[in-house]
Amino acid sequence: MSRLLAAGPLRTWAGFALAAVLLGVVAPAVLSDFRLALLGKFLCLAMVAVGIGLAWGQGGMLTLGQGVYFGLGAYIMAMHLKLADAGPGGVPDFMLLYGTGEVPWWWEPMRSPVSTVALVALVPAVLALVLGTAIFRRSVRGAYFAILSQALAAAFAILLVGQQQTTGGTNGLNGFRSFFGYDLADPVNRRMLYLVAAAVLLVMVAVVRQLMRSRYGELLVAVRDQENRVRFLGYDPVRTKVFAYVVAAVFAAVGGALFVPIVGIVSPADVGVVPSIGFLVGVAVGGRTTLLGPVLGAIAVAWAQTSLSETFPSFWTYLQGALFIVVIAFLPGGLAQLGVLRARRATRPVAPPPPALSRRRPGERPVTRVPTRP
């Protein structure tokens, strides 16, 4: 038992095995189909949080625009599902109502499932590579980087709203009937989707853990703390930051791609500024510098939003903002910091008691005892 509690590979594998049992066995057994689909939605949001934890927690990049990459993955998958439902050579239903009745040329690659899966990863990765290189080459960081990334999310949402003929506008894309040939109305297939989301999330956590424990992880933290010193030592901070930014973008896109068949809809309201801030709030609450903090924080915040927004629709936004401010101001390490503080107090050495003072009269010299010979 002590070997399981000790830090090391055995503890890591035990943690992954426990998470796999909880997500893959316990949750499907105790939750209804509706609650299981809701948990699957939370897992997709947790995928975005894993990437933010790497970029922000380890690299210091305050990514307020992850809704862009989440939306890219979601809309690419939604395009494929609409084309698949329309049949070979068919036209999606909303294009017959609002458009010209013809499929745009940039929709055609999404007819193939293979190219769709490839584009879900490649399009966000290329965009993040181009933007990251251009931004970090000019030493844009801190609040300026956060504002710029948030502006990109706002611009992306506005672009989607204005393209009603090709993206559905404010209504978005919905009404999907199948997912890679599987009927989405079948409860068995929906459980399969949940299991896929759970497996993908565990793989992402394993990848981030490996990156954090590698030399690259040490270099990323060094760039976060002392970028100029790292540059002086001969390393390129731009490449280090861009790689983490690209990984975070791909994770967000994959989460968006799985979000579409699980939830059944994607719209500009899911990819704008407010959702991007929501991703960040979950990471901050859980603990951005830890491995599991972003995942648990994202799931907890998403669950709270779903529960409280049903009862207090207009109150949740203010509570979300207040929660982010309180955590950043008083608990920068998130809820994970509470465990660290508790562990430090438990391992803090106890100071020895002061030596007892000998009782002697004022002016009396202390008596020195000389050891006698045996």
mmCIF file of C-alpha atoms in Angstrom:
data_model
loop_
_atom_site.group_PDB
_atom_site.id
_atom_site.type_symbol
_atom_site.label_atom_id
_atom_site.label_comp_id
_atom_site.label_asym_id
_atom_site.label_seq_id
_atom_site.Cartn_x
_atom_site.Cartn_y
_atom_site.Cartn_z
ATOM 1 C CA MET A 1 0.000 0.000 0.000
ATOM 2 C CA SER A 2 2.843 2.383 0.761
ATOM 3 C CA ARG A 3 4.239 1.855 -2.745
ATOM 4 C CA LEU A 4 0.948 3.012 -4.255
ATOM 5 C CA LEU A 5 0.990 6.177 -2.162
ATOM 6 C CA ALA A 6 4.606 7.014 -3.014
ATOM 7 C CA ALA A 7 5.272 9.282 -5.960
ATOM 8 C CA GLY A 8 6.452 7.475 -9.053
ATOM 9 C CA PRO A 9 5.337 5.553 -12.146
ATOM 10 C CA LEU A 10 3.283 3.087 -10.098
ATOM 11 C CA ARG A 11 1.245 5.887 -8.566
ATOM 12 C CA THR A 12 0.717 7.434 -12.000
ATOM 13 C CA TRP A 13 -0.516 4.209 -13.544
ATOM 14 C CA ALA A 14 -2.753 3.607 -10.556
ATOM 15 C CA GLY A 15 -4.248 7.088 -10.974
ATOM 16 C CA PHE A 16 -4.937 6.551 -14.676
ATOM 17 C CA ALA A 17 -6.464 3.151 -13.959
ATOM 18 C CA LEU A 18 -8.730 4.644 -11.310
ATOM 19 C CA ALA A 19 -9.804 7.445 -13.656
ATOM 20 C CA ALA A 20 -10.499 4.920 -16.429
ATOM 21 C CA VAL A 21 -12.663 2.820 -14.095
ATOM 22 C CA LEU A 22 -14.597 5.853 -12.842
ATOM 23 C CA LEU A 23 -15.213 7.285 -16.314
ATOM 24 C CA GLY A 24 -15.607 4.047 -18.253
ATOM 25 C CA VAL A 25 -17.388 1.756 -15.793
ATOM 26 C CA VAL A 26 -18.863 3.600 -12.824
ATOM 27 C CA ALA A 27 -20.285 6.630 -14.650
ATOM 28 C CA PRO A 28 -22.161 4.642 -17.358
ATOM 29 C CA ALA A 29 -23.523 2.314 -14.677
ATOM 30 C CA VAL A 30 -24.921 4.933 -12.300
ATOM 31 C CA LEU A 31 -25.862 7.826 -14.614
ATOM 32 C CA SER A 32 -28.869 8.070 -16.868
ATOM 33 C CA ASP A 33 -28.479 8.647 -20.607
ATOM 34 C CA PHE A 34 -29.158 12.370 -20.177
ATOM 35 C CA ARG A 35 -26.662 12.800 -17.331
ATOM 36 C CA LEU A 36 -24.083 10.722 -19.175
ATOM 37 C CA ALA A 37 -24.394 12.939 -22.253
ATOM 38 C CA LEU A 38 -24.055 15.957 -19.976
ATOM 39 C CA LEU A 39 -20.866 14.497 -18.503
ATOM 40 C CA GLY A 40 -19.600 13.870 -22.029
ATOM 41 C CA LYS A 41 -20.128 17.567 -22.778
ATOM 42 C CA PHE A 42 -18.116 18.456 -19.670
ATOM 43 C CA LEU A 43 -15.308 16.148 -20.774
ATOM 44 C CA CYS A 44 -15.105 17.969 -24.112
ATOM 45 C CA LEU A 45 -14.726 21.262 -22.270
ATOM 46 C CA ALA A 46 -12.074 19.636 -20.071
ATOM 47 C CA MET A 47 -10.052 18.840 -23.210
ATOM 48 C CA VAL A 48 -9.792 22.563 -23.887
ATOM 49 C CA ALA A 49 -8.740 23.082 -20.255
ATOM 50 C CA VAL A 50 -5.904 20.548 -20.572
ATOM 51 C CA GLY A 51 -4.367 22.570 -23.390
ATOM 52 C CA ILE A 52 -4.853 25.847 -21.520
ATOM 53 C CA GLY A 53 -3.128 24.313 -18.510
ATOM 54 C CA LEU A 54 -0.086 23.607 -20.676
ATOM 55 C CA ALA A 55 -0.019 26.997 -22.422
ATOM 56 C CA TRP A 56 -1.008 29.191 -19.474
ATOM 57 C CA GLY A 57 0.011 27.172 -16.425
ATOM 58 C CA GLN A 58 3.386 26.034 -17.723
ATOM 59 C CA GLY A 59 4.104 28.621 -20.422
ATOM 60 C CA GLY A 60 2.535 31.746 -18.948
ATOM 61 C CA MET A 61 0.437 32.477 -22.076
ATOM 62 C CA LEU A 62 -2.951 33.848 -20.998
ATOM 63 C CA THR A 63 -4.996 32.341 -23.839
ATOM 64 C CA LEU A 64 -8.348 34.128 -23.859
ATOM 65 C CA GLY A 65 -9.179 33.052 -27.396
ATOM 66 C CA GLN A 66 -9.396 29.275 -27.283
ATOM 67 C CA GLY A 67 -12.959 29.570 -28.515
ATOM 68 C CA VAL A 68 -11.487 30.137 -31.992
ATOM 69 C CA TYR A 69 -9.857 26.711 -32.118
ATOM 70 C CA PHE A 70 -12.753 25.053 -30.318
ATOM 71 C CA GLY A 71 -15.072 26.538 -32.933
ATOM 72 C CA LEU A 72 -12.884 25.490 -35.853
ATOM 73 C CA GLY A 73 -12.929 21.865 -34.769
ATOM 74 C CA ALA A 74 -16.646 22.005 -34.003
ATOM 75 C CA TYR A 75 -17.672 23.589 -37.299
ATOM 76 C CA ILE A 76 -15.470 21.272 -39.369
ATOM 77 C CA MET A 77 -17.118 18.273 -37.736
ATOM 78 C CA ALA A 78 -20.585 19.848 -38.049
ATOM 79 C CA MET A 79 -20.039 20.429 -41.775
ATOM 80 C CA HIS A 80 -19.191 16.777 -42.250
ATOM 81 C CA LEU A 81 -22.250 15.635 -40.305
ATOM 82 C CA LYS A 82 -24.556 17.900 -42.341
ATOM 83 C CA LEU A 83 -23.068 16.662 -45.621
ATOM 84 C CA ALA A 84 -23.308 13.039 -44.471
ATOM 85 C CA ASP A 85 -26.971 13.502 -43.561
ATOM 86 C CA ALA A 86 -27.623 15.094 -46.973
ATOM 87 C CA GLY A 87 -26.228 12.040 -48.755
ATOM 88 C CA PRO A 88 -23.731 11.755 -51.647
ATOM 89 C CA GLY A 89 -23.791 14.973 -53.629
ATOM 90 C CA GLY A 90 -26.573 16.353 -51.452
ATOM 91 C CA VAL A 91 -27.039 19.850 -50.088
ATOM 92 C CA PRO A 92 -27.599 20.602 -46.362
ATOM 93 C CA ASP A 93 -31.142 21.669 -45.524
ATOM 94 C CA PHE A 94 -30.292 25.172 -44.281
ATOM 95 C CA MET A 95 -28.528 26.001 -47.552
ATOM 96 C CA LEU A 96 -31.757 25.290 -49.412
ATOM 97 C CA LEU A 97 -33.557 27.781 -47.162
ATOM 98 C CA TYR A 98 -31.019 30.593 -46.836
ATOM 99 C CA GLY A 99 -28.452 29.993 -49.554
ATOM 100 C CA THR A 100 -28.231 29.385 -53.279
ATOM 101 C CA GLY A 101 -28.790 25.654 -53.012
ATOM 102 C CA GLU A 102 -25.162 24.870 -53.864
ATOM 103 C CA VAL A 103 -22.449 23.587 -51.553
ATOM 104 C CA PRO A 104 -19.449 25.981 -51.334
ATOM 105 C CA TRP A 105 -16.140 24.643 -52.591
ATOM 106 C CA TRP A 106 -14.534 24.820 -49.171
ATOM 107 C CA TRP A 107 -17.229 22.502 -47.806
ATOM 108 C CA GLU A 108 -16.374 19.685 -50.237
ATOM 109 C CA PRO A 109 -13.331 18.281 -48.337
ATOM 110 C CA MET A 110 -15.622 17.608 -45.369
ATOM 111 C CA ARG A 111 -17.565 14.989 -47.317
ATOM 112 C CA SER A 112 -14.836 12.457 -46.526
ATOM 113 C CA PRO A 113 -14.565 11.216 -42.930
ATOM 114 C CA VAL A 114 -10.792 10.781 -43.260
ATOM 115 C CA SER A 115 -10.176 14.316 -44.496
ATOM 116 C CA THR A 116 -12.533 15.660 -41.828
ATOM 117 C CA VAL A 117 -10.551 14.053 -39.012
ATOM 118 C CA ALA A 118 -7.307 15.314 -40.564
ATOM 119 C CA LEU A 119 -8.641 18.857 -40.981
ATOM 120 C CA VAL A 120 -9.873 18.957 -37.376
ATOM 121 C CA ALA A 121 -6.247 18.744 -36.285
ATOM 122 C CA LEU A 122 -4.441 20.421 -39.193
ATOM 123 C CA VAL A 123 -6.459 23.629 -39.622
ATOM 124 C CA PRO A 124 -6.179 24.773 -35.967
ATOM 125 C CA ALA A 125 -2.546 23.659 -35.825
ATOM 126 C CA VAL A 126 -1.567 25.667 -38.914
ATOM 127 C CA LEU A 127 -3.516 28.726 -37.741
ATOM 128 C CA ALA A 128 -1.958 28.549 -34.271
ATOM 129 C CA LEU A 129 1.497 28.094 -35.804
ATOM 130 C CA VAL A 130 1.120 31.174 -38.007
ATOM 131 C CA LEU A 131 -0.459 33.367 -35.338
ATOM 132 C CA GLY A 132 1.859 32.176 -32.582
ATOM 133 C CA THR A 133 4.984 32.753 -34.619
ATOM 134 C CA ALA A 134 3.852 36.228 -35.695
ATOM 135 C CA ILE A 135 2.827 37.219 -32.162
ATOM 136 C CA PHE A 136 5.733 35.800 -30.185
ATOM 137 C CA ARG A 137 8.342 37.015 -32.671
ATOM 138 C CA ARG A 138 7.239 40.524 -31.760
ATOM 139 C CA SER A 139 7.491 39.738 -28.038
ATOM 140 C CA VAL A 140 3.759 40.224 -27.468
ATOM 141 C CA ARG A 141 2.928 38.730 -24.088
ATOM 142 C CA GLY A 142 1.065 39.304 -20.864
ATOM 143 C CA ALA A 143 -2.063 41.433 -21.012
ATOM 144 C CA TYR A 144 -1.407 42.404 -24.636
ATOM 145 C CA PHE A 145 -1.429 38.770 -25.734
ATOM 146 C CA ALA A 146 -4.623 38.128 -23.736
ATOM 147 C CA ILE A 147 -6.409 41.094 -25.321
ATOM 148 C CA LEU A 148 -5.277 40.102 -28.804
ATOM 149 C CA SER A 149 -6.433 36.499 -28.395
ATOM 150 C CA GLN A 150 -9.775 37.680 -27.022
ATOM 151 C CA ALA A 151 -10.210 40.006 -29.988
ATOM 152 C CA LEU A 152 -9.656 37.046 -32.320
ATOM 153 C CA ALA A 153 -12.422 35.117 -30.582
ATOM 154 C CA ALA A 154 -14.804 38.067 -30.912
ATOM 155 C CA ALA A 155 -13.947 38.514 -34.594
ATOM 156 C CA PHE A 156 -14.443 34.796 -35.266
ATOM 157 C CA ALA A 157 -17.902 34.812 -33.662
ATOM 158 C CA ILE A 158 -18.916 37.903 -35.659
ATOM 159 C CA LEU A 159 -17.711 36.243 -38.868
ATOM 160 C CA LEU A 160 -19.839 33.170 -38.184
ATOM 161 C CA VAL A 161 -22.921 35.264 -37.491
ATOM 162 C CA GLY A 162 -22.547 37.136 -40.777
ATOM 163 C CA GLN A 163 -22.263 33.959 -42.892
ATOM 164 C CA GLN A 164 -25.781 32.607 -42.543
ATOM 165 C CA GLN A 165 -25.776 31.014 -45.990
ATOM 166 C CA THR A 166 -22.722 28.868 -45.259
ATOM 167 C CA THR A 167 -22.482 28.557 -41.446
ATOM 168 C CA GLY A 168 -26.091 28.901 -40.322
ATOM 169 C CA GLY A 169 -25.587 32.348 -38.788
ATOM 170 C CA THR A 170 -26.773 32.790 -35.220
ATOM 171 C CA ASN A 171 -28.665 29.485 -35.387
ATOM 172 C CA GLY A 172 -25.492 27.562 -36.063
ATOM 173 C CA LEU A 173 -25.502 23.990 -37.326
ATOM 174 C CA ASN A 174 -27.756 21.403 -35.713
ATOM 175 C CA GLY A 175 -30.112 18.531 -36.396
ATOM 176 C CA PHE A 176 -27.434 15.883 -36.919
ATOM 177 C CA ARG A 177 -28.733 12.349 -37.436
ATOM 178 C CA SER A 178 -25.562 10.251 -37.745
ATOM 179 C CA PHE A 179 -21.911 10.189 -36.754
ATOM 180 C CA PHE A 180 -19.595 8.325 -39.127
ATOM 181 C CA GLY A 181 -22.441 6.025 -40.076
ATOM 182 C CA TYR A 182 -23.778 5.456 -36.549
ATOM 183 C CA ASP A 183 -27.286 6.594 -35.664
ATOM 184 C CA LEU A 184 -27.126 9.344 -33.030
ATOM 185 C CA ALA A 185 -30.659 8.534 -31.862
ATOM 186 C CA ASP A 186 -29.504 5.120 -30.619
ATOM 187 C CA PRO A 187 -28.607 5.225 -26.883
ATOM 188 C CA VAL A 188 -25.883 2.604 -27.435
ATOM 189 C CA ASN A 189 -24.124 4.841 -29.951
ATOM 190 C CA ARG A 190 -24.406 7.851 -27.652
ATOM 191 C CA ARG A 191 -22.735 5.853 -24.878
ATOM 192 C CA MET A 192 -20.033 4.927 -27.339
ATOM 193 C CA LEU A 193 -19.491 8.634 -28.035
ATOM 194 C CA TYR A 194 -19.126 9.276 -24.320
ATOM 195 C CA LEU A 195 -16.537 6.508 -23.988
ATOM 196 C CA VAL A 196 -14.597 7.942 -26.935
ATOM 197 C CA ALA A 197 -14.561 11.362 -25.258
ATOM 198 C CA ALA A 198 -13.385 9.857 -21.970
ATOM 199 C CA ALA A 199 -10.590 7.911 -23.685
ATOM 200 C CA VAL A 200 -9.425 10.966 -25.650
ATOM 201 C CA LEU A 201 -9.331 13.061 -22.479
ATOM 202 C CA LEU A 202 -7.176 10.490 -20.685
ATOM 203 C CA VAL A 203 -4.779 10.390 -23.649
ATOM 204 C CA MET A 204 -4.495 14.179 -23.596
ATOM 205 C CA VAL A 205 -3.731 14.192 -19.886
ATOM 206 C CA ALA A 206 -1.057 11.532 -20.442
ATOM 207 C CA VAL A 207 0.521 13.577 -23.252
ATOM 208 C CA VAL A 208 0.612 16.748 -21.139
ATOM 209 C CA ARG A 209 2.080 14.842 -18.203
ATOM 210 C CA GLN A 210 4.864 13.530 -20.424
ATOM 211 C CA LEU A 211 5.556 17.038 -21.732
ATOM 212 C CA MET A 212 5.616 18.491 -18.218
ATOM 213 C CA ARG A 213 8.105 15.893 -16.994
ATOM 214 C CA SER A 214 10.381 16.133 -20.035
ATOM 215 C CA ARG A 215 13.178 18.570 -20.764
ATOM 216 C CA TYR A 216 10.772 20.547 -22.877
ATOM 217 C CA GLY A 217 8.543 21.045 -19.839
ATOM 218 C CA GLU A 218 11.466 22.418 -17.841
ATOM 219 C CA LEU A 219 12.362 24.745 -20.712
ATOM 220 C CA LEU A 220 8.754 25.946 -21.007
ATOM 221 C CA VAL A 221 8.650 26.830 -17.302
ATOM 222 C CA ALA A 222 12.011 28.584 -17.637
ATOM 223 C CA VAL A 223 10.663 30.646 -20.532
ATOM 224 C CA ARG A 224 7.652 31.561 -18.416
ATOM 225 C CA ASP A 225 9.796 32.749 -15.497
ATOM 226 C CA GLN A 226 12.941 34.142 -17.189
ATOM 227 C CA GLU A 227 12.479 34.471 -20.948
ATOM 228 C CA ASN A 228 15.433 36.823 -21.455
ATOM 229 C CA ARG A 229 17.781 34.532 -19.551
ATOM 230 C CA VAL A 230 16.664 31.531 -21.610
ATOM 231 C CA ARG A 231 17.363 33.498 -24.791
ATOM 232 C CA PHE A 232 20.796 34.436 -23.428
ATOM 233 C CA LEU A 233 21.564 30.742 -22.854
ATOM 234 C CA GLY A 234 21.036 30.009 -26.541
ATOM 235 C CA TYR A 235 17.485 28.663 -26.623
ATOM 236 C CA ASP A 236 14.699 30.088 -28.786
ATOM 237 C CA PRO A 237 11.728 31.020 -26.553
ATOM 238 C CA VAL A 238 9.530 31.576 -29.603
ATOM 239 C CA ARG A 239 9.679 27.941 -30.690
ATOM 240 C CA THR A 240 9.077 26.766 -27.157
ATOM 241 C CA LYS A 241 5.979 28.911 -26.731
ATOM 242 C CA VAL A 242 4.631 28.242 -30.212
ATOM 243 C CA PHE A 243 4.750 24.476 -29.685
ATOM 244 C CA ALA A 244 2.698 24.720 -26.482
ATOM 245 C CA TYR A 245 0.287 27.104 -28.187
ATOM 246 C CA VAL A 246 -0.193 24.688 -31.102
ATOM 247 C CA VAL A 247 -0.779 21.735 -28.769
ATOM 248 C CA ALA A 248 -3.388 23.748 -26.862
ATOM 249 C CA ALA A 249 -5.094 24.692 -30.149
ATOM 250 C CA VAL A 250 -5.257 21.070 -31.342
ATOM 251 C CA PHE A 251 -6.656 19.903 -27.999
ATOM 252 C CA ALA A 252 -9.333 22.598 -28.161
ATOM 253 C CA ALA A 253 -10.249 21.634 -31.729
ATOM 254 C CA VAL A 254 -10.566 17.945 -30.856
ATOM 255 C CA GLY A 255 -12.781 18.871 -27.915
ATOM 256 C CA GLY A 256 -14.963 20.954 -30.236
ATOM 257 C CA ALA A 257 -15.180 18.133 -32.786
ATOM 258 C CA LEU A 258 -16.466 15.704 -30.140
ATOM 259 C CA PHE A 259 -18.698 18.390 -28.628
ATOM 260 C CA VAL A 260 -20.831 18.547 -31.796
ATOM 261 C CA PRO A 261 -22.188 14.964 -31.938
ATOM 262 C CA ILE A 262 -22.557 14.759 -28.152
ATOM 263 C CA VAL A 263 -24.473 18.025 -27.715
ATOM 264 C CA GLY A 264 -26.078 18.070 -31.164
ATOM 265 C CA ILE A 265 -25.501 21.738 -32.005
ATOM 266 C CA VAL A 266 -22.789 24.335 -32.439
ATOM 267 C CA SER A 267 -23.390 28.067 -32.800
ATOM 268 C CA PRO A 268 -21.433 31.333 -32.481
ATOM 269 C CA ALA A 269 -22.555 31.474 -28.848
ATOM 270 C CA ASP A 270 -20.306 28.463 -28.166
ATOM 271 C CA VAL A 271 -17.117 29.980 -29.593
ATOM 272 C CA GLY A 272 -17.161 33.677 -28.689
ATOM 273 C CA VAL A 273 -15.608 35.709 -25.912
ATOM 274 C CA VAL A 274 -17.810 34.441 -23.087
ATOM 275 C CA PRO A 275 -17.070 30.717 -23.693
ATOM 276 C CA SER A 276 -13.358 31.517 -24.019
ATOM 277 C CA ILE A 277 -13.403 33.213 -20.618
ATOM 278 C CA GLY A 278 -15.354 30.262 -19.234
ATOM 279 C CA PHE A 279 -12.587 27.892 -20.329
ATOM 280 C CA LEU A 280 -10.070 30.037 -18.490
ATOM 281 C CA VAL A 281 -12.167 30.254 -15.324
ATOM 282 C CA GLY A 282 -12.285 26.478 -14.992
ATOM 283 C CA VAL A 283 -8.503 26.221 -15.335
ATOM 284 C CA ALA A 284 -7.932 28.990 -12.784
ATOM 285 C CA VAL A 285 -10.317 27.454 -10.253
ATOM 286 C CA GLY A 286 -8.809 23.980 -10.508
ATOM 287 C CA GLY A 287 -5.166 25.055 -10.522
ATOM 288 C CA ARG A 288 -3.423 26.023 -13.732
ATOM 289 C CA THR A 289 0.053 24.766 -12.784
ATOM 290 C CA THR A 290 -1.081 21.237 -11.901
ATOM 291 C CA LEU A 291 -1.891 18.291 -14.139
ATOM 292 C CA LEU A 292 -5.413 17.417 -13.002
ATOM 293 C CA GLY A 293 -6.408 20.841 -11.716
ATOM 294 C CA PRO A 294 -7.572 22.182 -15.107
ATOM 295 C CA VAL A 295 -9.610 19.034 -15.788
ATOM 296 C CA LEU A 296 -11.370 18.975 -12.431
ATOM 297 C CA GLY A 297 -11.860 22.738 -12.438
ATOM 298 C CA ALA A 298 -13.378 22.749 -15.929
ATOM 299 C CA ILE A 299 -15.796 19.950 -15.044
ATOM 300 C CA ALA A 300 -16.766 21.616 -11.752
ATOM 301 C CA VAL A 301 -17.357 25.035 -13.319
ATOM 302 C CA ALA A 302 -19.328 23.545 -16.233
ATOM 303 C CA TRP A 303 -21.476 21.553 -13.814
ATOM 304 C CA ALA A 304 -22.072 24.646 -11.682
ATOM 305 C CA GLN A 305 -22.999 26.657 -14.762
ATOM 306 C CA THR A 306 -25.498 24.034 -15.875
ATOM 307 C CA SER A 307 -27.035 23.724 -12.416
ATOM 308 C CA LEU A 308 -27.150 27.404 -11.466
ATOM 309 C CA SER A 309 -28.100 28.767 -14.868
ATOM 310 C CA GLU A 310 -31.292 26.721 -14.766
ATOM 311 C CA THR A 311 -32.344 28.392 -11.512
ATOM 312 C CA PHE A 312 -30.648 31.801 -11.887
ATOM 313 C CA PRO A 313 -30.217 32.453 -15.632
ATOM 314 C CA SER A 314 -28.973 36.024 -15.265
ATOM 315 C CA PHE A 315 -26.981 35.530 -12.066
ATOM 316 C CA TRP A 316 -24.473 32.949 -13.248
ATOM 317 C CA THR A 317 -22.485 35.362 -15.435
ATOM 318 C CA TYR A 318 -21.795 37.658 -12.476
ATOM 319 C CA LEU A 319 -20.919 34.699 -10.264
ATOM 320 C CA GLN A 320 -18.510 33.379 -12.888
ATOM 321 C CA GLY A 321 -16.713 36.715 -13.113
ATOM 322 C CA ALA A 322 -16.565 37.089 -9.332
ATOM 323 C CA LEU A 323 -15.210 33.554 -8.976
ATOM 324 C CA PHE A 324 -12.419 34.278 -11.456
ATOM 325 C CA ILE A 325 -11.461 37.517 -9.694
ATOM 326 C CA VAL A 326 -11.462 35.931 -6.227
ATOM 327 C CA VAL A 327 -9.330 32.976 -7.316
ATOM 328 C CA ILE A 328 -6.781 35.123 -9.151
ATOM 329 C CA ALA A 329 -6.553 37.639 -6.284
ATOM 330 C CA PHE A 330 -6.521 35.367 -3.227
ATOM 331 C CA LEU A 331 -5.762 31.859 -4.504
ATOM 332 C CA PRO A 332 -3.558 32.135 -7.620
ATOM 333 C CA GLY A 333 -2.805 28.424 -7.571
ATOM 334 C CA GLY A 334 -6.489 27.454 -7.603
ATOM 335 C CA LEU A 335 -8.051 24.873 -5.342
ATOM 336 C CA ALA A 336 -4.990 22.693 -5.837
ATOM 337 C CA GLN A 337 -3.040 25.243 -3.807
ATOM 338 C CA LEU A 338 -5.034 24.278 -0.721
ATOM 339 C CA GLY A 339 -3.659 20.751 -0.905
ATOM 340 C CA VAL A 340 -0.110 22.040 -1.340
ATOM 341 C CA LEU A 341 -0.423 24.331 1.671
ATOM 342 C CA ARG A 342 -1.821 21.508 3.749
ATOM 343 C CA ALA A 343 1.034 19.198 2.756
ATOM 344 C CA ARG A 344 3.599 21.864 3.629
ATOM 345 C CA ARG A 345 2.101 22.345 7.059
ATOM 346 C CA ALA A 346 2.100 18.602 7.678
ATOM 347 C CA THR A 347 5.781 18.258 6.735
ATOM 348 C CA ARG A 348 6.976 21.436 8.474
ATOM 349 C CA PRO A 349 9.658 20.495 11.079
ATOM 350 C CA VAL A 350 8.790 21.163 14.688
ATOM 351 C CA ALA A 351 11.171 23.566 16.413
ATOM 352 C CA PRO A 352 12.962 22.020 19.438
ATOM 353 C CA PRO A 353 11.972 23.375 22.835
ATOM 354 C CA PRO A 354 14.279 26.026 24.300
ATOM 355 C CA PRO A 355 16.817 24.774 26.856
ATOM 356 C CA ALA A 356 15.768 24.990 30.473
ATOM 357 C CA LEU A 357 17.264 27.931 32.371
ATOM 358 C CA SER A 358 19.249 27.037 35.439
ATOM 359 C CA ARG A 359 18.091 28.627 38.656
ATOM 360 C CA ARG A 360 20.854 30.577 40.403
ATOM 361 C CA ARG A 361 21.045 33.597 42.613
ATOM 362 C CA PRO A 362 21.918 37.063 41.260
ATOM 363 C CA GLY A 363 25.690 37.533 41.033
ATOM 364 C CA GLU A 364 26.368 33.809 41.382
ATOM 365 C CA ARG A 365 28.736 32.373 38.766
ATOM 366 C CA PRO A 366 27.609 29.257 36.921
ATOM 367 C CA VAL A 367 29.179 26.030 38.067
ATOM 368 C CA THR A 368 31.153 24.171 35.406
ATOM 369 C CA ARG A 369 31.288 20.448 35.904
ATOM 370 C CA VAL A 370 34.554 18.798 34.988
ATOM 371 C CA PRO A 371 34.284 15.119 34.073
ATOM 372 C CA THR A 372 36.276 12.868 36.359
ATOM 373 C CA ARG A 373 38.662 10.228 35.141
ATOM 374 C CA PRO A 374 37.506 6.678 35.317
#
